[in-house]
Amino acid sequence: QFGELTREILDTSSESAIALARELKMMRNYVEIQKIRFEGPVTFEVIADPDLSLESTAIPPMYIQPFIENSFEHGLPRNKGGTIRLHLNKGKETLKIRIEDTGQGLSEAGQNEKHASKAISIIRERLERLRANGRKLKELEIANICVDGEVKGVSVKFELPLITL
């Protein structure tokens, strides 16, 4: 799986967009590799609009991975595990992406670790370049998921242009 993931990352690194199905395959491989490090069970769910074609919808590569990585590195407790859900919704001109985990939430100090802030700043820059090219995209939103005043995880929301192959 590691070799396959590495080859896919290298193969797609020069692409401006790849089929969503290919991106999801890379994310599933990534999650399976990460699960090896965890003592508790980790569930990864992809919830996509039924009318969203994973084969004919394209996405710029590696927009989702940093947030899934943050769920593993900063959210999910290693001894308890948890769930990561990837929601994909087709808008009129955008692909709406929401990533949620059942981890410990954002710390009060914020995401001050270099790794986390670097990944998020890179994605923000990439999204800003898309907006600079005339794309109407919402800002990246990262927030705690709260239920009855208790933090139950983190939610990340962003949009990408809807690209059809």
Coordinates of N, CA and C in Angstrom, one line a residue:
Q1 N 0.8 -1.2 0.0 CA 0.0 0.0 0.0 C 0.9 1.3 0.0
F2 N 1.9 1.2 0.8 CA 2.8 2.4 0.8 C 3.4 2.7 -0.5
G3 N 3.9 1.6 -1.2 CA 4.5 1.8 -2.5 C 3.5 2.3 -3.5
E4 N 2.3 1.7 -3.5 CA 1.2 2.2 -4.4 C 0.9 3.7 -4.1
L5 N 0.7 4.0 -2.9 CA 0.4 5.4 -2.5 C 1.6 6.4 -3.0
T6 N 2.8 6.0 -2.8 CA 3.9 6.8 -3.2 C 3.9 7.0 -4.7
R7 N 3.7 5.9 -5.5 CA 3.6 6.0 -6.9 C 2.5 6.9 -7.4
E8 N 1.3 6.8 -6.8 CA 0.2 7.6 -7.1 C 0.5 9.1 -6.8
I9 N 1.1 9.4 -5.7 CA 1.4 10.8 -5.4 C 2.4 11.3 -6.4
L10 N 3.4 10.6 -6.8 CA 4.4 11.0 -7.8 C 3.7 11.2 -9.1
D11 N 2.9 10.2 -9.5 CA 2.2 10.3 -10.8 C 1.3 11.5 -10.9
T12 N 0.6 11.8 -9.9 CA -0.4 12.9 -9.9 C 0.2 14.3 -9.6
S13 N 1.4 14.3 -9.1 CA 2.0 15.6 -8.6 C 2.1 16.7 -9.7
S14 N 2.2 16.3 -10.9 CA 2.3 17.3 -12.0 C 1.0 17.5 -12.7
E15 N 0.0 16.8 -12.3 CA -1.4 17.0 -12.9 C -2.1 18.2 -12.3
S16 N -2.8 18.9 -13.1 CA -3.6 20.0 -12.6 C -4.9 19.5 -12.0
A17 N -5.4 18.4 -12.5 CA -6.7 17.7 -11.9 C -6.7 16.3 -12.2
I18 N -7.2 15.5 -11.3 CA -7.3 14.0 -11.5 C -8.8 13.6 -11.2
A19 N -9.2 12.4 -11.7 CA -10.5 11.9 -11.4 C -10.7 11.8 -9.8
L20 N -11.8 12.2 -9.4 CA -12.1 12.1 -7.9 C -12.0 10.7 -7.4
A21 N -12.3 9.7 -8.3 CA -12.1 8.3 -7.9 C -10.7 8.0 -7.6
R22 N -9.8 8.6 -8.4 CA -8.3 8.3 -8.2 C -7.9 9.0 -6.9
E23 N -8.3 10.2 -6.6 CA -8.0 10.9 -5.4 C -8.5 10.1 -4.1
L24 N -9.7 9.6 -4.2 CA -10.3 8.8 -3.1 C -9.5 7.5 -2.9
K25 N -9.0 6.9 -4.0 CA -8.2 5.7 -3.8 C -6.9 6.0 -3.1
M26 N -6.3 7.1 -3.4 CA -5.1 7.5 -2.7 C -5.4 7.8 -1.2
M27 N -6.6 8.4 -0.9 CA -6.9 8.7 0.5 C -7.2 7.5 1.2
R28 N -7.9 6.5 0.6 CA -8.1 5.2 1.3 C -6.8 4.5 1.6
N29 N -5.9 4.5 0.7 CA -4.5 3.9 0.9 C -3.9 4.6 2.1
Y30 N -3.9 5.9 2.1 CA -3.3 6.7 3.1 C -3.9 6.4 4.5
V31 N -5.2 6.3 4.5 CA -5.9 6.0 5.8 C -5.5 4.6 6.3
E32 N -5.4 3.6 5.4 CA -5.0 2.2 5.8 C -3.6 2.2 6.3
I33 N -2.7 3.0 5.8 CA -1.4 3.0 6.3 C -1.4 3.7 7.7
Q34 N -2.1 4.7 7.8 CA -2.2 5.4 9.1 C -2.8 4.5 10.2
K35 N -3.8 3.7 9.8 CA -4.4 2.9 10.8 C -3.5 1.9 11.5
I36 N -2.4 1.6 10.8 CA -1.4 0.6 11.4 C -0.8 1.2 12.7
R37 N -0.7 2.5 12.8 CA -0.1 3.2 13.9 C -1.0 3.3 15.1
F38 N -2.3 3.1 14.9 CA -3.3 3.3 16.0 C -3.7 2.1 16.7
E39 N -3.8 2.2 18.0 CA -4.3 1.0 18.9 C -5.8 0.9 18.8
G40 N -6.5 2.0 18.7 CA -7.9 1.9 18.6 C -8.4 1.9 17.2
P41 N -9.6 1.4 16.9 CA -10.1 1.3 15.5 C -10.4 2.7 14.9
V42 N -10.0 2.8 13.6 CA -10.3 4.1 12.9 C -11.2 3.7 11.7
T43 N -12.3 4.5 11.6 CA -13.2 4.3 10.5 C -13.1 5.4 9.5
F44 N -13.0 5.2 8.2 CA -13.0 6.2 7.2 C -14.2 6.0 6.3
E45 N -15.1 7.1 6.3 CA -16.3 7.0 5.5 C -16.3 8.1 4.4
V46 N -16.7 7.7 3.2 CA -16.9 8.7 2.1 C -18.4 8.8 1.9
I47 N -18.9 9.9 2.0 CA -20.3 10.1 1.8 C -20.5 11.1 0.6
A48 N -20.9 10.6 -0.6 CA -20.9 11.4 -1.8 C -22.4 11.5 -2.3
D49 N -22.7 12.7 -2.8 CA -24.0 12.9 -3.5 C -24.2 11.7 -4.5
P50 N -25.3 11.2 -4.6 CA -25.6 10.1 -5.5 C -25.4 10.5 -7.0
D51 N -25.6 11.8 -7.3 CA -25.5 12.2 -8.7 C -24.1 12.7 -9.0
L52 N -23.2 12.6 -8.1 CA -21.8 13.0 -8.3 C -21.0 11.8 -8.9
S53 N -20.5 11.9 -10.1 CA -19.8 10.9 -10.7 C -18.3 11.0 -10.3
L54 N -17.9 9.9 -9.6 CA -16.5 9.9 -9.1 C -15.5 9.8 -10.2
E55 N -15.9 9.1 -11.3 CA -15.0 8.9 -12.5 C -14.9 10.1 -13.4
S56 N -16.0 10.9 -13.5 CA -16.0 12.0 -14.5 C -15.8 13.4 -13.8
T57 N -15.8 13.4 -12.5 CA -15.5 14.7 -11.7 C -14.1 14.7 -11.4
A58 N -13.4 15.8 -11.6 CA -12.0 15.9 -11.4 C -11.7 16.9 -10.2
I59 N -10.6 16.7 -9.6 CA -10.2 17.5 -8.4 C -8.7 17.8 -8.5
P60 N -8.2 18.9 -8.2 CA -6.7 19.1 -8.1 C -6.2 18.1 -7.0
P61 N -5.1 17.4 -7.3 CA -4.6 16.4 -6.3 C -4.2 17.0 -5.0
M62 N -4.3 16.2 -4.0 CA -3.8 16.4 -2.6 C -4.4 17.7 -1.9
Y63 N -5.6 18.0 -2.2 CA -6.3 19.0 -1.4 C -6.9 18.4 -0.1
I64 N -7.3 17.1 -0.1 CA -8.0 16.5 1.0 C -7.0 15.9 2.0
Q65 N -5.9 15.4 1.5 CA -5.0 14.6 2.4 C -4.5 15.4 3.6
P66 N -4.1 16.7 3.5 CA -3.6 17.3 4.7 C -4.6 17.4 5.8
F67 N -5.8 17.4 5.5 CA -6.8 17.5 6.6 C -7.1 16.1 7.2
I68 N -7.0 15.1 6.4 CA -7.1 13.7 6.9 C -5.9 13.5 7.8
E69 N -4.7 13.9 7.3 CA -3.5 13.8 8.1 C -3.6 14.5 9.4
N70 N -4.2 15.7 9.4 CA -4.3 16.4 10.7 C -5.3 15.7 11.7
S71 N -6.3 15.0 11.1 CA -7.2 14.2 12.0 C -6.4 13.1 12.7
F72 N -5.5 12.5 12.0 CA -4.6 11.4 12.6 C -3.6 12.0 13.5
E73 N -2.9 13.1 13.1 CA -1.8 13.6 13.9 C -2.3 14.4 15.1
H74 N -3.4 15.1 15.0 CA -3.8 16.1 16.1 C -5.1 15.8 16.7
G75 N -6.0 15.0 16.0 CA -7.3 14.9 16.5 C -7.6 13.6 17.2
L76 N -7.5 12.5 16.4 CA -7.9 11.2 17.0 C -6.9 10.7 18.0
P77 N -7.4 10.3 19.2 CA -6.5 9.7 20.2 C -6.0 8.3 19.7
R78 N -4.7 8.1 19.8 CA -4.1 6.8 19.3 C -4.7 5.6 20.0
N79 N -5.0 5.7 21.2 CA -5.5 4.5 22.0 C -7.0 4.3 21.8
K80 N -7.7 5.3 21.3 CA -9.2 5.2 21.2 C -9.6 5.1 19.7
G81 N -8.8 5.7 18.8 CA -9.2 5.8 17.4 C -10.4 6.7 17.2
G82 N -11.2 6.5 16.2 CA -12.4 7.3 16.0 C -12.8 7.2 14.5
T83 N -13.5 8.2 14.0 CA -14.1 8.2 12.7 C -13.7 9.5 12.0
I84 N -13.4 9.3 10.7 CA -13.1 10.4 9.8 C -14.2 10.3 8.7
R85 N -14.9 11.3 8.4 CA -15.9 11.3 7.4 C -15.6 12.4 6.3
L86 N -15.6 12.0 5.1 CA -15.4 12.9 4.0 C -16.7 13.0 3.2
H87 N -17.3 14.2 3.2 CA -18.5 14.5 2.5 C -18.2 15.2 1.2
L88 N -18.8 14.8 0.1 CA -18.6 15.4 -1.2 C -20.0 15.7 -1.7
N89 N -20.2 17.0 -1.9 CA -21.5 17.5 -2.4 C -21.3 18.3 -3.7
K90 N -22.1 18.0 -4.7 CA -22.0 18.7 -5.9 C -22.9 20.0 -5.9
G91 N -22.3 21.1 -6.0 CA -23.0 22.4 -6.1 C -23.2 22.7 -7.6
K92 N -23.7 23.9 -7.8 CA -23.9 24.3 -9.2 C -22.6 24.4 -10.0
E93 N -21.7 25.1 -9.4 CA -20.4 25.3 -10.1 C -19.2 24.8 -9.2
T94 N -19.5 24.3 -8.0 CA -18.4 23.9 -7.1 C -18.6 22.5 -6.6
L95 N -17.5 21.9 -6.1 CA -17.5 20.6 -5.4 C -17.3 21.0 -3.9
K96 N -18.3 20.8 -3.1 CA -18.3 21.1 -1.7 C -17.7 20.0 -0.9
I97 N -16.6 20.2 -0.2 CA -15.9 19.2 0.6 C -16.0 19.5 2.0
R98 N -16.4 18.5 2.8 CA -16.4 18.6 4.3 C -15.7 17.4 4.9
I99 N -14.7 17.6 5.7 CA -14.0 16.6 6.4 C -14.3 16.7 7.9
E100 N -14.8 15.7 8.5 CA -15.1 15.7 9.9 C -14.4 14.6 10.6
D101 N -13.9 14.8 11.8 CA -13.4 13.7 12.6 C -14.0 13.7 14.0
T102 N -13.9 12.6 14.7 CA -14.5 12.5 16.1 C -13.4 12.6 17.1
G103 N -12.4 13.5 16.8 CA -11.2 13.6 17.7 C -11.5 14.6 18.8
Q104 N -10.4 15.1 19.4 CA -10.4 16.0 20.5 C -10.7 17.4 20.2
G105 N -10.7 17.8 19.0 CA -11.0 19.2 18.6 C -9.8 20.0 18.5
L106 N -10.0 21.3 18.2 CA -8.9 22.2 18.1 C -8.5 22.7 19.5
S107 N -7.3 22.8 19.8 CA -6.8 23.2 21.1 C -7.1 24.7 21.3
E108 N -7.2 25.1 22.5 CA -7.4 26.5 22.8 C -6.3 27.4 22.3
A109 N -5.1 26.8 22.3 CA -3.9 27.6 21.8 C -3.9 27.6 20.2
G110 N -4.8 26.9 19.6 CA -4.9 26.9 18.1 C -3.9 25.9 17.6
Q111 N -3.9 25.8 16.3 CA -3.0 24.9 15.6 C -1.6 25.5 15.5
N112 N -0.8 25.5 16.6 CA 0.5 26.1 16.6 C 1.6 25.2 16.2
E113 N 1.4 24.0 16.0 CA 2.4 23.1 15.6 C 2.8 23.4 14.1
K114 N 4.1 23.4 13.8 CA 4.6 23.8 12.5 C 3.9 23.0 11.4
H115 N 3.8 21.7 11.6 CA 3.3 20.8 10.6 C 1.9 21.1 10.2
A116 N 1.1 21.3 11.2 CA -0.4 21.5 11.0 C -0.5 22.9 10.3
S117 N 0.1 23.9 10.8 CA -0.1 25.2 10.2 C 0.5 25.3 8.8
K118 N 1.6 24.6 8.6 CA 2.2 24.6 7.2 C 1.2 24.0 6.2
A119 N 0.6 22.8 6.5 CA -0.3 22.2 5.6 C -1.5 23.0 5.4
I120 N -2.1 23.6 6.4 CA -3.2 24.5 6.2 C -2.9 25.7 5.4
S121 N -1.7 26.3 5.7 CA -1.4 27.5 5.0 C -1.1 27.2 3.5
I122 N -0.6 26.1 3.2 CA -0.4 25.7 1.8 C -1.8 25.5 1.1
I123 N -2.7 24.9 1.7 CA -4.0 24.7 1.1 C -4.7 26.1 1.0
R124 N -4.6 26.9 2.0 CA -5.2 28.3 1.9 C -4.6 29.0 0.7
E125 N -3.3 28.9 0.5 CA -2.6 29.5 -0.7 C -3.1 29.0 -2.0
R126 N -3.3 27.7 -2.1 CA -3.8 27.0 -3.3 C -5.2 27.5 -3.6
L127 N -6.1 27.5 -2.5 CA -7.4 28.0 -2.7 C -7.5 29.5 -3.1
E128 N -6.6 30.3 -2.6 CA -6.5 31.7 -2.9 C -6.1 31.9 -4.4
R129 N -5.2 31.0 -4.9 CA -4.8 31.1 -6.3 C -6.0 30.7 -7.2
L130 N -6.9 29.8 -6.8 CA -8.1 29.5 -7.6 C -9.0 30.7 -7.6
R131 N -9.2 31.3 -6.4 CA -10.0 32.5 -6.3 C -9.5 33.6 -7.2
A132 N -8.2 33.8 -7.2 CA -7.5 34.9 -8.0 C -7.8 34.7 -9.5
N133 N -8.0 33.4 -9.9 CA -8.3 33.1 -11.3 C -9.7 33.2 -11.6
G134 N -10.5 34.0 -10.8 CA -11.9 34.2 -11.0 C -12.9 33.2 -10.5
R135 N -12.4 32.3 -9.8 CA -13.3 31.2 -9.2 C -14.0 31.8 -8.0
K136 N -15.3 31.6 -7.9 CA -16.1 32.0 -6.7 C -16.1 30.9 -5.7
L137 N -15.2 30.9 -4.8 CA -15.1 29.8 -3.8 C -15.2 30.4 -2.4
K138 N -15.9 29.7 -1.5 CA -15.9 30.1 -0.1 C -14.6 29.9 0.5
E139 N -14.3 30.7 1.6 CA -13.1 30.6 2.4 C -13.0 29.2 3.1
L140 N -11.9 28.8 3.3 CA -11.6 27.6 4.1 C -12.2 27.8 5.5
E141 N -13.0 26.9 6.0 CA -13.5 27.0 7.4 C -13.1 25.8 8.2
I142 N -12.5 26.0 9.3 CA -12.1 25.0 10.3 C -12.6 25.3 11.6
A143 N -13.4 24.4 12.2 CA -14.1 24.7 13.5 C -14.3 23.4 14.3
N144 N -14.4 23.6 15.6 CA -14.8 22.5 16.4 C -16.2 22.1 16.1
I145 N -16.5 20.8 16.3 CA -17.9 20.3 16.2 C -18.3 20.2 17.7
C146 N -19.3 20.9 18.1 CA -19.8 20.9 19.4 C -21.2 20.4 19.5
V147 N -21.4 19.5 20.5 CA -22.7 19.0 20.8 C -23.0 19.2 22.3
D148 N -24.1 19.9 22.6 CA -24.4 20.2 24.0 C -23.2 20.9 24.7
G149 N -22.5 21.8 24.0 CA -21.4 22.5 24.6 C -20.1 21.7 24.8
E150 N -20.1 20.5 24.3 CA -18.9 19.6 24.4 C -18.3 19.4 23.0
V151 N -17.0 19.5 22.9 CA -16.3 19.4 21.7 C -16.3 17.9 21.3
K152 N -16.7 17.6 20.1 CA -16.8 16.2 19.6 C -16.0 15.9 18.4
G153 N -15.1 16.9 18.0 CA -14.3 16.7 16.8 C -14.1 18.0 16.1
V154 N -13.6 17.9 14.8 CA -13.3 19.1 14.0 C -14.0 18.9 12.7
S155 N -14.4 20.0 12.1 CA -15.0 20.1 10.8 C -14.2 21.0 9.9
V156 N -13.9 20.6 8.7 CA -13.2 21.4 7.7 C -14.0 21.5 6.5
K157 N -14.3 22.7 6.0 CA -15.1 22.9 4.8 C -14.4 23.8 3.8
F158 N -14.5 23.4 2.6 CA -14.0 24.2 1.5 C -14.6 23.8 0.2
E159 N -14.5 24.6 -0.8 CA -15.0 24.3 -2.1 C -13.9 24.4 -3.2
L160 N -14.1 23.5 -4.2 CA -13.2 23.5 -5.3 C -14.1 23.7 -6.6
P161 N -13.5 24.2 -7.6 CA -14.3 24.3 -8.9 C -14.8 23.0 -9.3
L162 N -16.0 22.9 -9.8 CA -16.5 21.7 -10.4 C -15.9 21.5 -11.7
I163 N -15.1 20.4 -11.8 CA -14.4 20.1 -13.1 C -14.9 18.8 -13.6
T164 N -15.3 18.7 -14.8 CA -15.7 17.5 -15.4 C -14.7 17.0 -16.5
L165 N -14.5 15.7 -16.4 CA -13.5 15.1 -17.4 C -14.3 14.7 -18.6

